[in-house]
């Protein structure tokens, strides 16, 4: 006989075998570092893509409480999750309104759109009637934004612009394009009325105070990413990932491990199967050359990463067994070098199982 469970009185779920801890002290500390490096400008916070994968509910209250004045998302679908934490007037939507429905949604809530084209400007003038917006100027990345030449167009001139912004294409490099974009931004800004200016992302902040203007927009470095070496000393890791051993065993010389048998045991060895896989964001590219850690012991990943598991060589910690927790290295600059993924991709590909785990 089967009876349906009473969904209101489910038993407590057992503890998970995978956990993500967001160090909110480090997150707040990183915001303070970036705010200080922004000089007289104040640092907002890019919280798009669920705070780069670390979770809005885990990150936004900490950023708000340490003083971040403004929160940037990309999609309209990202607004609702922010509303329990910050006032709508402090939320900016980078993609801007693509339709009257999106413009109406922004106007009804009091969320501030970033206008990226004359079409978006006209939508906002109709729906927002006098409500403030931000304006993105494209100074060379050729992604979103109006061209400097469009600033004198009627629809743009009619906007009530709070922040006039642009975005750097190569702030993480010592590229001449940075100075060129800075010059163009400075040069064209007076063509349209606005209250504040903003140019720098995380890497842009490290380029110096002349890039900071009134508001900066760090994302990556808040979450422990280091896009330029000037930030390396003060930015602290924010995310810590741990996975539990599911099974340990001894295998014989010549036995193979994992899909397609890519690893062959050179001798008798002790191995452990660990509860993290590519569905959790531990992508296949991160397997080769990575070791999970048990205190000081390095336990190299062997064989292919599976969807829900990896196997490690227990040589340096032969007594480890089921239930023991291993640390999954997540120092973003190191993990990026090792995997050839960007620090941004390492963060934003963290899987749902990690995010749902209790903290
Ligand atoms: C994502 C984004 C940022 C944040 O950039 P980071 O490199 O993560 O600091 C700032 N501004 C805009 C327009 C963005 O799209």
XYZ file of C-alpha atoms and ligand atoms in Angstrom:
374
model
C 0.000 0.000 0.000
C 1.249 3.479 -0.764
C 0.230 6.555 1.129
C 1.121 10.020 -0.054
C 3.295 11.946 2.410
C 1.719 14.873 4.202
C 3.735 17.660 2.564
C 3.145 19.983 5.511
C 4.744 17.606 8.001
C 7.729 16.101 6.222
C 10.516 14.648 8.337
C 13.677 16.775 8.560
C 15.870 15.986 5.547
C 19.138 14.280 6.477
C 22.302 16.386 6.241
C 23.762 16.772 2.720
C 27.057 15.338 1.475
C 28.019 18.579 -0.235
C 28.197 22.075 1.193
C 28.925 25.645 0.151
C 29.769 28.138 2.832
C 29.595 31.832 1.934
C 31.917 33.775 4.216
C 29.891 36.954 4.626
C 32.675 38.616 6.658
C 35.037 38.171 3.719
C 32.323 39.408 1.336
C 31.747 42.554 3.421
C 35.519 42.999 3.764
C 35.941 42.789 -0.019
C 33.227 45.415 -0.523
C 35.009 47.722 1.951
C 38.338 47.249 0.133
C 36.730 48.059 -3.225
C 34.805 51.000 -1.776
C 38.013 52.410 -0.294
C 39.911 51.866 -3.571
C 37.084 53.734 -5.331
C 38.237 56.922 -3.566
C 35.464 59.504 -3.350
C 33.142 57.265 -5.387
C 30.953 54.719 -3.644
C 31.004 51.077 -4.628
C 27.731 49.509 -5.724
C 27.469 45.766 -6.187
C 26.877 43.641 -9.288
C 24.547 40.920 -7.998
C 23.454 39.508 -11.363
C 23.325 35.745 -11.975
C 22.332 35.129 -8.339
C 25.393 36.951 -7.001
C 27.656 35.168 -9.487
C 26.330 31.838 -8.288
C 26.815 32.348 -4.549
C 23.159 33.163 -3.835
C 21.274 36.428 -3.395
C 19.900 35.478 0.012
C 23.388 34.619 1.286
C 25.135 37.689 -0.156
C 22.841 40.692 -0.581
C 21.980 41.273 3.113
C 25.706 41.367 3.932
C 26.441 43.781 1.076
C 23.507 45.984 2.063
C 24.452 46.018 5.740
C 28.040 47.071 5.072
C 26.783 49.987 2.990
C 26.505 49.095 -0.711
C 24.099 51.709 -2.070
C 23.181 50.148 -5.424
C 22.598 46.663 -6.780
C 22.973 45.729 -10.454
C 21.222 42.770 -12.102
C 21.022 41.906 -15.805
C 17.525 40.444 -16.260
C 14.089 41.602 -15.125
C 13.566 38.066 -13.822
C 16.273 38.745 -11.227
C 14.447 41.662 -9.578
C 11.897 39.785 -7.460
C 14.526 37.893 -5.454
C 16.154 41.203 -4.477
C 12.987 42.922 -3.266
C 12.945 41.282 0.191
C 16.413 42.748 0.810
C 16.661 46.206 -0.777
C 14.386 49.068 -1.815
C 13.418 49.025 -5.516
C 15.021 52.425 -6.139
C 18.406 50.856 -5.302
C 18.031 48.139 -7.972
C 19.314 48.777 -11.514
C 18.552 46.423 -14.413
C 21.401 46.414 -16.939
C 19.570 44.925 -19.920
C 17.001 47.721 -19.843
C 13.406 47.425 -21.096
C 12.997 45.407 -24.308
C 9.200 45.753 -24.301
C 6.441 47.896 -22.885
C 5.717 45.083 -20.405
C 9.237 45.341 -18.969
C 9.069 49.137 -18.816
C 5.672 48.958 -17.070
C 7.053 46.430 -14.574
C 9.951 48.765 -13.718
C 7.667 51.786 -13.388
C 5.145 49.922 -11.235
C 7.859 48.749 -8.835
C 10.127 51.790 -8.899
C 13.092 49.737 -10.113
C 15.553 51.758 -12.227
C 16.261 50.579 -15.783
C 19.555 51.111 -17.559
C 18.598 52.557 -20.947
C 20.725 51.165 -23.777
C 19.139 52.487 -26.990
C 16.798 55.132 -28.355
C 14.099 52.444 -28.583
C 14.492 51.713 -24.855
C 14.475 55.452 -24.148
C 11.146 55.863 -25.916
C 9.667 52.865 -24.060
C 10.775 54.393 -20.770
C 9.474 57.851 -21.619
C 6.055 56.295 -22.309
C 5.932 53.960 -19.317
C 8.049 55.824 -16.798
C 6.930 59.396 -17.509
C 9.503 61.428 -15.681
C 10.825 58.575 -13.575
C 14.620 58.378 -13.329
C 16.752 55.915 -15.249
C 20.417 55.232 -15.858
C 21.991 55.501 -19.315
C 24.661 53.204 -20.779
C 26.996 54.709 -23.370
C 28.983 52.299 -25.521
C 32.545 53.604 -25.585
C 34.059 50.625 -27.373
C 32.896 47.249 -26.075
C 30.137 47.095 -28.720
C 27.750 45.213 -26.532
C 24.933 47.312 -25.094
C 24.540 51.072 -24.976
C 23.896 54.160 -27.069
C 26.727 55.560 -29.172
C 28.237 58.909 -28.123
C 26.706 60.426 -31.266
C 23.186 59.520 -30.107
C 23.395 61.542 -26.882
C 21.854 64.591 -28.514
C 18.872 62.669 -29.924
C 15.511 63.857 -28.574
C 14.558 60.590 -26.867
C 17.868 60.495 -24.982
C 17.873 64.183 -24.089
C 14.341 63.854 -22.649
C 15.388 61.215 -20.074
C 15.865 61.958 -16.366
C 19.285 60.331 -16.040
C 20.656 59.518 -12.627
C 23.825 57.567 -13.513
C 25.545 57.946 -16.862
C 27.620 54.828 -17.307
C 29.895 52.967 -19.650
C 31.678 49.613 -19.423
C 35.361 48.781 -19.936
C 36.210 45.976 -22.354
C 39.743 45.154 -21.151
C 40.111 46.481 -17.623
C 41.754 43.193 -16.589
C 44.630 43.900 -19.020
C 47.154 46.707 -19.391
C 45.507 47.749 -22.614
C 45.575 51.167 -24.234
C 41.833 50.660 -24.735
C 41.288 51.553 -21.062
C 42.636 55.081 -21.453
C 40.846 55.415 -24.786
C 37.478 54.450 -23.274
C 38.102 56.741 -20.279
C 38.832 59.674 -22.603
C 35.800 59.040 -24.752
C 33.534 58.698 -21.685
C 34.823 61.971 -20.216
C 34.603 63.719 -23.538
C 31.027 62.722 -24.406
C 29.433 62.851 -20.928
C 28.691 66.617 -20.965
C 26.450 66.130 -24.012
C 23.585 64.875 -21.850
C 22.247 65.974 -18.450
C 22.887 63.482 -15.628
C 23.544 63.429 -11.892
C 26.306 60.837 -11.459
C 28.868 58.921 -13.537
C 30.063 55.300 -13.413
C 32.679 53.412 -15.443
C 34.626 50.896 -13.366
C 33.922 47.211 -12.746
C 36.187 45.272 -10.322
C 39.246 45.442 -12.564
C 38.473 49.060 -13.460
C 38.678 50.018 -9.766
C 42.250 48.696 -9.709
C 43.146 50.956 -12.656
C 43.050 53.984 -10.351
C 40.758 56.627 -8.959
C 40.400 58.491 -12.261
C 38.312 55.524 -13.437
C 35.994 55.643 -10.400
C 33.870 58.790 -10.993
C 30.847 58.726 -8.599
C 29.801 55.083 -8.446
C 31.749 51.889 -9.146
C 30.211 48.534 -10.080
C 32.329 45.659 -8.750
C 31.096 42.098 -9.103
C 33.799 39.448 -9.404
C 36.130 40.835 -6.730
C 33.304 41.020 -4.175
C 33.008 37.248 -4.466
C 36.742 36.577 -4.148
C 37.825 36.885 -7.792
C 41.113 38.609 -8.574
C 40.987 40.105 -12.085
C 44.150 42.191 -11.617
C 47.197 41.624 -9.434
C 46.685 44.980 -7.662
C 43.717 43.323 -5.931
C 45.480 40.090 -4.966
C 46.694 41.140 -1.550
C 43.431 42.420 -0.111
C 40.650 40.434 -1.764
C 39.734 37.393 0.305
C 38.085 34.142 -0.829
C 34.349 34.089 -0.110
C 33.141 30.640 -1.138
C 34.254 27.445 0.545
C 33.154 24.110 -0.910
C 33.312 20.770 0.875
C 32.232 17.307 -0.255
C 31.950 14.065 1.713
C 33.467 10.696 0.874
C 30.765 8.199 -0.153
C 32.930 5.082 -0.362
C 36.583 4.095 -0.002
C 38.284 1.006 -1.363
C 41.595 -0.567 -2.330
C 42.145 -1.279 -6.014
C 44.730 -3.554 -7.646
C 47.444 -2.690 -10.166
C 45.980 -2.333 -13.672
C 42.422 -1.551 -12.502
C 40.806 1.413 -14.177
C 38.822 4.259 -12.615
C 35.832 6.194 -13.949
C 34.172 6.549 -17.352
C 36.286 5.355 -20.269
C 38.887 4.023 -17.859
C 41.150 6.996 -18.301
C 43.094 6.268 -15.107
C 44.881 2.977 -14.579
C 46.216 2.102 -11.118
C 50.010 1.782 -11.316
C 50.035 -0.328 -8.165
C 47.734 -1.281 -5.323
C 46.145 1.912 -4.069
C 43.480 3.240 -1.751
C 40.861 5.442 -3.466
C 37.724 7.298 -2.391
C 34.567 8.251 -4.261
C 33.510 11.794 -3.337
C 30.085 13.454 -3.555
C 30.717 16.232 -6.080
C 30.551 16.162 -9.876
C 30.089 18.310 -12.912
C 26.394 18.833 -12.115
C 27.642 20.746 -9.064
C 29.922 22.905 -11.204
C 33.020 20.764 -10.735
C 33.432 20.621 -14.513
C 35.533 17.966 -16.256
C 38.175 20.558 -17.055
C 38.840 20.871 -13.325
C 39.712 17.213 -12.768
C 43.241 16.822 -14.150
C 45.800 18.401 -11.840
C 43.351 19.117 -9.022
C 43.656 17.617 -5.560
C 40.938 17.690 -2.914
C 42.318 18.411 0.554
C 41.953 16.648 3.878
C 43.717 19.093 6.198
C 47.268 19.134 4.768
C 46.882 15.927 2.733
C 46.552 16.353 -1.068
C 44.221 13.820 -2.641
C 44.574 14.039 -6.455
C 41.479 13.561 -8.613
C 41.877 10.455 -10.788
C 39.855 9.510 -13.874
C 37.056 11.520 -15.450
C 34.745 13.688 -13.364
C 31.237 12.133 -13.345
C 27.963 14.001 -12.973
C 27.690 13.390 -9.222
C 31.069 11.975 -8.187
C 34.814 12.154 -8.497
C 37.373 9.608 -7.374
C 40.514 10.664 -5.503
C 43.777 8.938 -4.625
C 43.765 8.445 -0.828
C 47.535 7.843 -0.729
C 48.198 10.738 1.655
C 45.162 10.045 3.863
C 44.662 6.258 3.787
C 42.474 6.229 6.898
C 39.775 8.481 5.442
C 36.442 6.840 4.858
C 32.748 7.375 4.200
C 31.365 10.560 5.732
C 34.715 12.322 6.018
C 34.667 15.821 4.511
C 37.174 16.932 1.898
C 37.812 20.514 0.896
C 37.366 21.256 -2.803
C 39.959 23.907 -3.732
C 38.227 27.095 -4.845
C 40.860 29.814 -4.845
C 39.564 31.466 -7.987
C 42.837 32.635 -9.612
C 44.461 29.215 -9.038
C 41.408 27.240 -10.131
C 41.137 29.383 -13.276
C 44.784 28.804 -14.208
C 44.476 25.090 -13.583
C 41.237 24.576 -15.522
C 41.507 27.207 -18.290
C 38.054 28.427 -17.219
C 37.606 32.095 -16.292
C 37.063 33.060 -12.661
C 33.606 34.280 -13.739
C 32.754 30.871 -15.208
C 33.995 29.013 -12.134
C 31.575 31.013 -9.967
C 28.546 31.087 -12.234
C 28.585 27.355 -13.008
C 28.154 26.270 -9.376
C 25.243 23.855 -9.398
C 21.845 23.985 -7.734
C 22.641 21.177 -5.278
C 25.463 23.220 -3.813
C 23.338 26.315 -3.557
C 20.453 24.526 -1.896
C 22.625 22.901 0.752
C 22.048 24.285 4.268
C 24.792 26.656 5.344
C 28.849 42.403 -14.791
C 29.044 43.861 -14.882
C 29.805 44.539 -13.921
C 30.633 43.817 -12.878
O 31.837 43.391 -13.493
P 32.982 42.584 -12.718
O 34.029 42.393 -13.752
O 32.383 41.304 -12.274
O 33.413 43.403 -11.575
C 29.827 45.916 -13.967
N 29.156 46.594 -14.937
C 28.442 45.975 -15.904
C 27.749 46.784 -16.938
C 28.378 44.588 -15.923
O 27.692 43.976 -16.894
